[in-house]
Amino acid sequence: MLLVVEQFLNGLQFGLLLFLLAAGLTLVFGIMDLVNLAHGSLYMMGAYFAATFAAWTGSFLAGALMALGATLVLGIALEVTALRHLYGRDHLDHVLATFGLILFFNEAVRLIWGPAGLALPLPAWLTVPVPILPGIHYPAYRLAIIIVALLVALLLYLGVMRTRIGMLIRAGASNREMIGALGINIKLLYTLVFGLGAALAGLAGLMQAPILTVQIGMGENILILAFVIIVIGGIGSIRGAFLAAIFVGMIDTLGRAFLPNLLRQVLSGAAASTAAPALSSMLIYLLMAIVLVVRPEGLFPANRR
Amino acid sequence: MKGLTVGKAVTALMLAGLVLLPLYSQLTGNVFILTLFPRIIILALAAASLNLIMGFGGMMSFGHAAYLGIGGYAVGMLAQEGVGSGFVQFPIALAASAAYALVIGALSLRTRGVYFIMITLAFAQMAYYVASGLARYGGDDGLTIYKRSDFAGLIDLGNRTQFYYLCLACLLGVVFLIWRIVNSRFGLVVQGLRSNEQRMQAIGFPAKRYQLVCFVISGTMCGLAGALLANNTDFVSPAVMYWTRSGDLMVMVILGGMGTLFGPIIGAVVFLLLEEFLSQITEYWALIMGPLLLLIVLFGRGGIMGLLGRAGRG
């Protein structure tokens, strides 16, 4: 029982983290029609910035806040110098150009921080277990991730659906010429949206940093998961990304935790221990395949065009 | 457009160079060149196979490295189980790649555009994870192949020169096949689907079926590259399927010129030589390669072949 609740929460936490990453990716795609493979690099940069700034200031929170600002600035700089020129081009061009950026970022990190990973230690007040149900404790830090990610999701929803900027963003997503003709500075709007997406990726990276080591290429594996999520959820749909992220986080975590035992019930021990790791890492791709067979446009396709 | 263009001249020069390479190696005593170039030729084959669906068919597969892995693992796993004959290994490698392409293609072709890019990418990652989970065949660490494929004395894959010419023959054979396909009725239908799928369907062609067959052919060709690659390195690991490998293949195609017969080969030669050259100057070669790619995408429309074409006209 204890294990089930704990794994359930782990799945939720992982899913919410994936949502932050997928939200930025799908926001940029949905509004600017830009496929950004380097989104995972921004996630990695968030983690590196946080580890560096936290070591400088000696404070986890200050480091995290500075890292958030730094990825926002980095994202804006990236949009202005490189990605701005790719709008309206073929998706294949986006894929290649941002693939080049991944090479660049990985190598730049190796040059600046060296090939060894970094660690981002947690402050004492975040390492204590918190009682969540009678007799059940859960690590405070993972709980904090859940709360922060839920807050961000709520703010994002309210920001996009209820504010003037959000209204412009949605308008820009459906018709960029029209919104430009209305006298809105669409260039600036795009830069801000990209910065926001970058900051979301950075937030995911810096929050994940204390759980895993901060290392080169850390963004690439998780980027694929983010792709799976936005494909399942429907590209360009924040709501789809949210639900799919939680779903994928749960399935991945619970699969890894319980599949080996489940398989042992039906297969011999040796066969089960061979098949389980491969099968549990395949689960989400199987899920994606099933979703695609049923709904090629994803579960909640954004109604563009 | 008949006659000798700059593009054709460069292509002919490159092909002549590739054919004469072992001779050059023997005359100068440069052995390294004969270890470097089989890899380049094999990856050129993979790039050419990707170009068939990407350049001519308009299907942006971002998971093509999966076939390199499947072809390679077929050879490696059979060798591990004591089946050393190339007459068994290669057909199985091709069949396995074809089967994988059939399943992945049938699923992925339900979608289009950027969905297609991401789905092929995700399925290739799945193959990567499956290979990582194969504890019996080395798992994460990969599988060492102790004996190269045995072709009953006809070709000795352990002999550098013979192996080199085998790879080159495979490459030229595949390019010839692609040329035949592209100019056949089947190829024209596939190219028509790239330009306007709706119209082709309205004429009465079953679009998906044509595209799927093309997808499977391309995957099978790349599986051949995988089987050769495993013999070249005497080793196969999940890393050959990692998604950045697929990206490399895509870059080679674009760099050389997508949708041209020899563009991907020029692209592979230039990309891999550049990689080799830059990594000798600095260990941080990707720092230069990355922005270079960005610049090529931004300013180099049509790749090297396009550039040569413009140079010829100007």
PDB file of C-alpha atoms in Angstrom, chain A residues 16 19-20 23 146-160 200 203 238 242 246:
ATOM      1  CA  LEU A  16       4.100  17.240 -14.025  1.00  0.00           C
ATOM      2  CA  PHE A  19       4.342  18.785 -18.596  1.00  0.00           C
ATOM      3  CA  LEU A  20       6.551  21.839 -17.969  1.00  0.00           C
ATOM      4  CA  ALA A  23       4.111  22.870 -22.490  1.00  0.00           C
ATOM      5  CA  ILE A 146       4.284  18.746  -7.600  1.00  0.00           C
ATOM      6  CA  ILE A 147       3.059  21.980  -6.017  1.00  0.00           C
ATOM      7  CA  VAL A 148       5.245  24.283  -8.130  1.00  0.00           C
ATOM      8  CA  ALA A 149       4.340  22.500 -11.376  1.00  0.00           C
ATOM      9  CA  LEU A 150       0.625  22.580 -10.571  1.00  0.00           C
ATOM     10  CA  LEU A 151       0.886  26.287  -9.781  1.00  0.00           C
ATOM     11  CA  VAL A 152       2.706  26.953 -13.039  1.00  0.00           C
ATOM     12  CA  ALA A 153       0.106  24.959 -14.966  1.00  0.00           C
ATOM     13  CA  LEU A 154      -2.661  27.008 -13.363  1.00  0.00           C
ATOM     14  CA  LEU A 155      -0.871  30.304 -14.051  1.00  0.00           C
ATOM     15  CA  LEU A 156      -0.240  29.258 -17.637  1.00  0.00           C
ATOM     16  CA  TYR A 157      -3.890  28.389 -18.107  1.00  0.00           C
ATOM     17  CA  LEU A 158      -5.086  31.644 -16.580  1.00  0.00           C
ATOM     18  CA  GLY A 159      -2.428  33.615 -18.425  1.00  0.00           C
ATOM     19  CA  VAL A 160      -3.351  32.224 -21.803  1.00  0.00           C
ATOM     20  CA  LEU A 200       9.490  26.568 -18.635  1.00  0.00           C
ATOM     21  CA  LEU A 203      12.313  25.377 -14.651  1.00  0.00           C
ATOM     22  CA  ILE A 238      -1.693  22.827 -23.730  1.00  0.00           C
ATOM     23  CA  PHE A 242      -1.119  18.387 -19.485  1.00  0.00           C
ATOM     24  CA  ILE A 246       0.430  13.014 -16.374  1.00  0.00           C
TER      25      ILE A 246
END
